[in-house]
Tab-separated table of C-alpha atoms in Angstrom:
chain	number	residue	atom	x	y	z
Q	64	MET	CA	102.147	-55.868	28.014
Q	65	LEU	CA	99.149	-53.578	27.036
Q	66	THR	CA	97.956	-54.061	30.786
Q	67	PHE	CA	101.276	-53.198	32.262
Q	68	ILE	CA	101.260	-49.839	30.107
Q	69	ILE	CA	97.627	-48.988	31.098
Q	70	GLN	CA	98.475	-49.446	34.950
Q	71	LYS	CA	101.417	-47.159	34.285
Q	72	LEU	CA	99.158	-44.573	32.796
Q	73	LYS	CA	96.868	-44.653	35.711
Q	74	TYR	CA	99.615	-44.455	38.070
Q	75	TRP	CA	101.031	-41.396	36.767
Q	76	LYS	CA	97.528	-39.607	36.227
Q	77	GLN	CA	96.832	-40.169	39.846
Q	78	LYS	CA	100.389	-38.991	41.116
Q	79	ASN	CA	99.766	-35.785	38.732
Q	80	SER	CA	96.336	-34.973	40.335
Q	81	SER	CA	97.739	-35.591	43.595
Q	82	PHE	CA	100.587	-33.111	42.973
Q	83	SER	CA	98.213	-30.456	41.525
Q	84	LYS	CA	96.106	-30.796	44.513
Q	85	SER	CA	98.918	-30.205	46.912
Q	86	LYS	CA	100.402	-27.318	44.768
Q	87	ASP	CA	96.987	-25.605	44.608
Q	88	SER	CA	96.513	-25.952	48.548
Q	89	SER	CA	100.068	-24.720	49.007
Q	90	ARG	CA	99.348	-21.750	46.830
Q	91	GLN	CA	96.038	-21.067	48.972
Q	92	ASN	CA	98.144	-21.353	52.172
Q	93	THR	CA	100.527	-18.815	50.981
Q	94	ARG	CA	98.177	-16.046	49.954
Q	95	PRO	CA	98.201	-12.952	51.593
Q	96	PRO	CA	95.380	-12.268	54.011
Q	97	ALA	CA	92.611	-10.197	52.325
Q	98	VAL	CA	91.579	-6.848	53.855
Q	99	PRO	CA	88.046	-7.013	55.622
Q	100	HIS	CA	85.092	-5.089	54.145
Q	101	THR	CA	84.279	-3.348	57.090
Q	102	GLN	CA	83.507	0.155	58.216
Q	103	LEU	CA	85.766	2.477	60.062
Q	104	SER	CA	84.974	3.053	63.780
Q	105	THR	CA	84.152	6.265	65.441
Q	106	SER	CA	87.134	6.108	67.558
Q	107	LEU	CA	90.352	7.530	65.759
Q	108	LYS	CA	92.761	5.342	68.016
Q	109	LYS	CA	91.202	2.237	67.029
Q	110	ASN	CA	91.203	3.373	63.495
Q	111	MET	CA	94.992	4.141	63.520
Q	112	LYS	CA	95.647	0.811	65.094
Q	113	THR	CA	93.708	-1.019	62.390
Q	114	PHE	CA	95.472	0.869	59.653
Q	115	SER	CA	98.978	0.270	61.403
Q	116	SER	CA	97.889	-3.655	61.421
Q	117	ILE	CA	96.867	-3.621	58.066
Q	118	LEU	CA	99.567	-1.767	56.448
Q	119	GLY	CA	102.447	-2.555	59.045
Q	120	THR	CA	105.072	-0.550	60.549
Q	121	SER	CA	107.142	0.110	57.417
Q	122	SER	CA	109.226	3.234	57.486
Q	123	ASP	CA	107.478	4.559	54.444
Q	124	ILE	CA	104.045	4.237	56.376
Q	125	LYS	CA	103.313	7.420	57.762
Q	126	ILE	CA	100.448	7.727	60.457
Q	127	HIS	CA	100.567	11.489	61.509
Q	128	GLU	CA	98.163	12.297	64.283
Q	129	PHE	CA	97.373	16.166	64.866
Q	130	SER	CA	94.865	18.366	66.500
Q	131	PHE	CA	93.002	21.413	64.768
Q	132	GLY	CA	89.956	23.620	65.579
Q	133	VAL	CA	89.406	25.430	69.061
Q	134	LYS	CA	85.848	24.810	70.395
Q	135	PRO	CA	86.043	21.916	70.891
Q	136	LEU	CA	89.555	20.622	69.897
Q	137	VAL	CA	89.473	18.019	67.270
Q	138	LYS	CA	91.782	15.218	66.603
Q	139	GLY	CA	92.581	13.911	63.202
Q	140	ALA	CA	95.159	11.781	61.513
Q	141	LEU	CA	96.636	11.793	57.987
Q	142	ILE	CA	97.532	8.228	56.552
Q	143	PHE	CA	99.947	8.249	53.518
Q	144	ILE	CA	102.766	6.342	52.250
Q	145	ASP	CA	105.921	8.227	51.700
Q	146	GLY	CA	107.295	8.284	48.005
Q	147	LEU	CA	103.978	8.106	46.665
Q	148	VAL	CA	102.733	11.503	47.786
Q	149	SER	CA	103.690	15.058	47.152
Q	150	ASN	CA	105.064	16.340	50.278
Q	151	GLU	CA	104.078	20.188	49.037
Q	152	ILE	CA	100.351	18.904	48.758
Q	153	ILE	CA	100.588	17.306	52.346
Q	154	THR	CA	101.816	20.482	53.931
Q	155	GLU	CA	100.174	23.310	51.745
Q	156	SER	CA	96.911	21.740	50.639
Q	157	ILE	CA	96.165	19.573	53.737
Q	158	MET	CA	97.784	20.396	56.969
Q	159	LYS	CA	97.988	24.178	56.442
Q	160	PRO	CA	94.358	24.668	55.580
Q	161	LEU	CA	93.133	22.377	58.494
Q	162	THR	CA	95.073	23.960	61.139
Q	163	LEU	CA	94.605	27.814	59.823
Q	164	SER	CA	90.864	27.651	58.599
Q	165	PHE	CA	89.256	27.668	62.099
Q	166	GLY	CA	89.583	30.938	63.932
Q	167	GLN	CA	90.211	31.137	67.641
Q	168	THR	CA	86.617	32.199	68.427
Q	169	GLU	CA	84.848	29.991	65.855
Q	170	THR	CA	82.604	26.954	67.214
Q	171	LEU	CA	82.832	24.056	65.296
Q	172	PRO	CA	79.563	23.251	63.273
Q	173	ALA	CA	77.738	19.930	63.678
Q	174	LYS	CA	79.017	16.671	62.381
Q	175	ARG	CA	77.545	16.645	58.774
Q	176	GLN	CA	78.308	20.457	58.220
Q	177	PHE	CA	81.622	19.989	59.673
Q	178	ILE	CA	82.626	17.442	56.992
Q	179	GLU	CA	81.085	19.403	54.292
Q	180	LYS	CA	83.130	22.240	55.392
Q	181	ILE	CA	86.317	20.554	55.152
Q	182	LYS	CA	85.519	19.058	51.657
Q	183	GLU	CA	84.253	22.326	50.113
Q	184	GLN	CA	85.850	25.097	51.876
Q	185	VAL	CA	89.208	23.977	53.576
Q	186	LEU	CA	91.101	21.582	51.667
Q	187	CYS	CA	92.733	22.803	48.567
Q	188	SER	CA	93.253	19.487	47.101
Q	189	GLY	CA	91.581	18.817	43.402
Q	190	ASP	CA	89.759	15.796	44.534
Q	191	VAL	CA	88.272	14.674	48.023
Q	192	THR	CA	85.896	11.994	48.279
Q	193	GLU	CA	84.267	10.204	51.376
Q	194	ASN	CA	84.681	6.580	51.961
Q	195	CYS	CA	83.984	4.583	55.212
Q	196	TYR	CA	85.295	1.228	54.484
Q	197	GLU	CA	88.653	0.029	55.381
Q	198	ASP	CA	89.768	-2.098	52.408
Q	199	SER	CA	88.898	0.874	49.928
Q	200	LEU	CA	90.802	3.362	52.077
Q	201	VAL	CA	93.672	1.103	52.268
Q	202	GLN	CA	93.836	0.799	48.481
Q	203	SER	CA	93.507	4.681	48.263
Q	204	CYS	CA	96.765	4.893	50.186
Q	205	LEU	CA	98.523	2.403	48.140
Q	206	CYS	CA	97.409	4.396	44.924
Q	207	GLY	CA	99.160	7.485	46.268
Q	208	ASP	CA	96.277	9.316	48.151
Q	209	THR	CA	96.103	10.578	51.515
Q	210	VAL	CA	93.418	9.394	53.986
Q	211	LEU	CA	92.256	11.786	56.611
Q	212	LEU	CA	90.554	10.334	59.596
Q	213	ILE	CA	88.781	12.574	62.148
Q	214	ASP	CA	87.844	11.449	65.841
Q	215	GLY	CA	84.157	10.702	66.335
Q	216	PHE	CA	83.455	10.306	62.647
Q	217	HIS	CA	83.086	6.806	61.007
Q	218	ASP	CA	83.661	8.331	57.401
Q	219	GLY	CA	87.318	8.952	56.172
Q	220	LEU	CA	88.193	11.635	53.636
Q	221	VAL	CA	90.320	10.490	50.436
Q	222	ILE	CA	92.338	13.402	49.209
Q	223	SER	CA	94.292	13.365	46.123
Q	224	SER	CA	98.001	13.845	46.515
Q	225	LYS	CA	99.899	11.584	44.018
Q	226	GLY	CA	103.290	12.972	43.612
Q	227	TRP	CA	105.966	10.337	43.017
Q	228	GLU	CA	109.216	10.424	40.936
Q	229	LYS	CA	108.089	12.180	37.551
Q	230	ARG	CA	111.198	11.749	35.458
Q	231	SER	CA	112.020	8.597	33.559
Q	232	VAL	CA	113.835	5.959	35.893
Q	233	THR	CA	116.961	4.502	33.946
Q	234	GLU	CA	117.790	0.876	33.316
Q	235	PRO	CA	120.923	0.141	35.542
Q	236	GLN	CA	123.999	-0.245	33.300
Q	237	THR	CA	125.556	-3.224	34.780
Q	238	GLU	CA	122.131	-5.207	34.968
Q	239	SER	CA	120.378	-4.897	31.872
Q	240	VAL	CA	117.326	-7.127	30.762
Q	241	ALA	CA	116.117	-8.488	27.292
Q	242	ARG	CA	112.416	-8.036	28.201
Q	243	GLY	CA	109.974	-5.960	30.554
Q	244	PRO	CA	110.449	-2.495	31.610
Q	245	ARG	CA	113.902	-0.682	31.917
Q	246	GLU	CA	113.240	0.539	35.355
Q	247	GLY	CA	115.933	-0.372	37.971
Q	248	PHE	CA	117.225	0.757	41.596
Q	249	THR	CA	119.319	3.533	40.223
Q	250	GLU	CA	117.729	6.316	42.521
Q	251	ASN	CA	117.713	6.891	46.306
Q	252	TYR	CA	116.265	4.895	48.733
Q	253	ARG	CA	112.784	6.379	49.239
Q	254	THR	CA	112.424	6.489	45.252
Q	255	ASN	CA	113.450	2.597	45.118
Q	256	THR	CA	110.952	1.711	47.551
Q	257	SER	CA	107.949	3.668	45.977
Q	258	LEU	CA	109.177	1.813	42.695
Q	259	LEU	CA	107.929	-1.221	44.633
Q	260	ARG	CA	104.989	0.214	45.976
Q	261	ARG	CA	103.986	1.344	42.469
Q	262	LYS	CA	104.306	-2.253	40.960
Q	263	ILE	CA	102.940	-4.101	44.150
Q	264	ARG	CA	99.817	-2.516	45.339
Q	265	ASN	CA	99.497	-4.994	48.306
Q	266	PRO	CA	98.761	-3.998	51.915
Q	267	ALA	CA	100.841	-7.235	52.722
Q	268	LEU	CA	103.923	-5.565	51.428
Q	269	ARG	CA	106.360	-5.182	54.145
Q	270	MET	CA	109.601	-3.284	54.156
Q	271	ASP	CA	111.886	-3.787	57.304
Q	272	GLU	CA	114.345	-1.395	57.398
Q	273	MET	CA	117.917	-1.540	59.084
Q	274	VAL	CA	121.235	0.569	58.754
Q	275	ILE	CA	124.368	-1.498	57.714
Q	276	GLY	CA	127.938	0.378	57.290
Q	277	GLU	CA	129.450	2.071	60.429
Q	278	LYS	CA	130.846	4.875	58.551
Q	279	THR	CA	128.089	5.390	55.651
Q	280	GLN	CA	125.048	4.624	57.592
Q	281	THR	CA	123.370	3.053	54.615
Q	282	SER	CA	119.842	2.173	54.883
Q	283	VAL	CA	118.880	-1.387	53.520
Q	284	ALA	CA	115.347	-2.939	53.315
Q	285	VAL	CA	114.230	-6.450	53.504
Q	286	VAL	CA	111.058	-6.518	51.407
Q	287	TYR	CA	108.730	-9.471	51.456
Q	288	LEU	CA	104.742	-10.055	51.217
Q	289	LYS	CA	103.567	-11.097	54.529
Q	290	GLY	CA	101.532	-14.226	54.469
Q	291	VAL	CA	103.780	-15.947	51.429
Q	292	ALA	CA	107.153	-15.304	52.611
Q	293	ASP	CA	108.619	-17.915	55.307
Q	294	PRO	CA	108.908	-15.959	58.718
Q	295	LYS	CA	111.817	-18.365	59.541
Q	296	LEU	CA	113.793	-17.360	56.244
Q	297	ILE	CA	113.122	-13.772	56.884
Q	298	ASP	CA	114.547	-13.880	60.267
Q	299	ARG	CA	117.391	-15.746	59.176
Q	300	ILE	CA	118.149	-13.043	56.479
Q	301	LYS	CA	117.721	-10.009	59.123
Q	302	GLN	CA	120.218	-12.106	61.500
Q	303	ARG	CA	122.694	-12.291	58.478
Q	304	LEU	CA	122.388	-8.814	57.765
Q	305	LYS	CA	122.852	-7.569	61.298
Q	306	SER	CA	125.947	-9.600	61.533
Q	307	ILE	CA	127.656	-7.705	58.738
Q	308	HIS	CA	130.199	-5.117	60.139
Q	309	VAL	CA	131.810	-3.098	57.610
Q	310	ASP	CA	132.891	0.630	57.241
Q	311	SER	CA	130.748	1.195	54.040
Q	312	ILE	CA	127.688	-0.358	51.868
Q	313	LEU	CA	128.057	1.385	48.336
Q	314	GLU	CA	125.941	-1.129	46.490
Q	315	SER	CA	124.302	-4.568	46.559
Q	316	GLY	CA	127.554	-6.439	45.957
Q	317	TYR	CA	128.933	-5.561	49.256
Q	318	ILE	CA	126.012	-7.472	50.946
């Protein structure tokens, strides 16, 4: 009898060990891909493509290309996440100074002096720092800052531009919780997506947007972590959402 019990204990020990190993391996396989610690390229197009690949093409990811200066014309790009930044800072403290600070007859200075002039004399934001690593710049975007990339430079400028919803976000009246924060999806669409961005600062977070409701044209987002969620399941969810043909979507219960 004692021998039988010992054999059973060994069997369950081996089974639990194999289950634990398979569980650990599955966790490793579903881990989101890490952003490489590599430097930016001097090509603006290549850097924009890199950021688009890392952050995805969600509707709140903004990569705005523009030109400024006169002799010669300089190309740049602003990268930020809508809902995490202040639109007033983007317009008044970044875009307007960049496009108006260089006169019609002014020749642009050398590269090093050019960056220093932008940092110290042009940009009106309170905090501007240089960084040349992709992972650090991506993390700055996820925290609500704006990244300025300039063609021909392998350094990016991180500009402080945080400006998300300041007032208290209330708890849904019909979906209360006993523990945890009392924040809920009671706001407009962009505020709700920014709530998720603030809680999950991961570049693998994707928000695939679609419009449902023939009369209301309601914005709906399928939110998931790339590399963790099953792609087949995501496609199936999207297909089901696209098959919904109703006049209005007023809240999640309609779906």
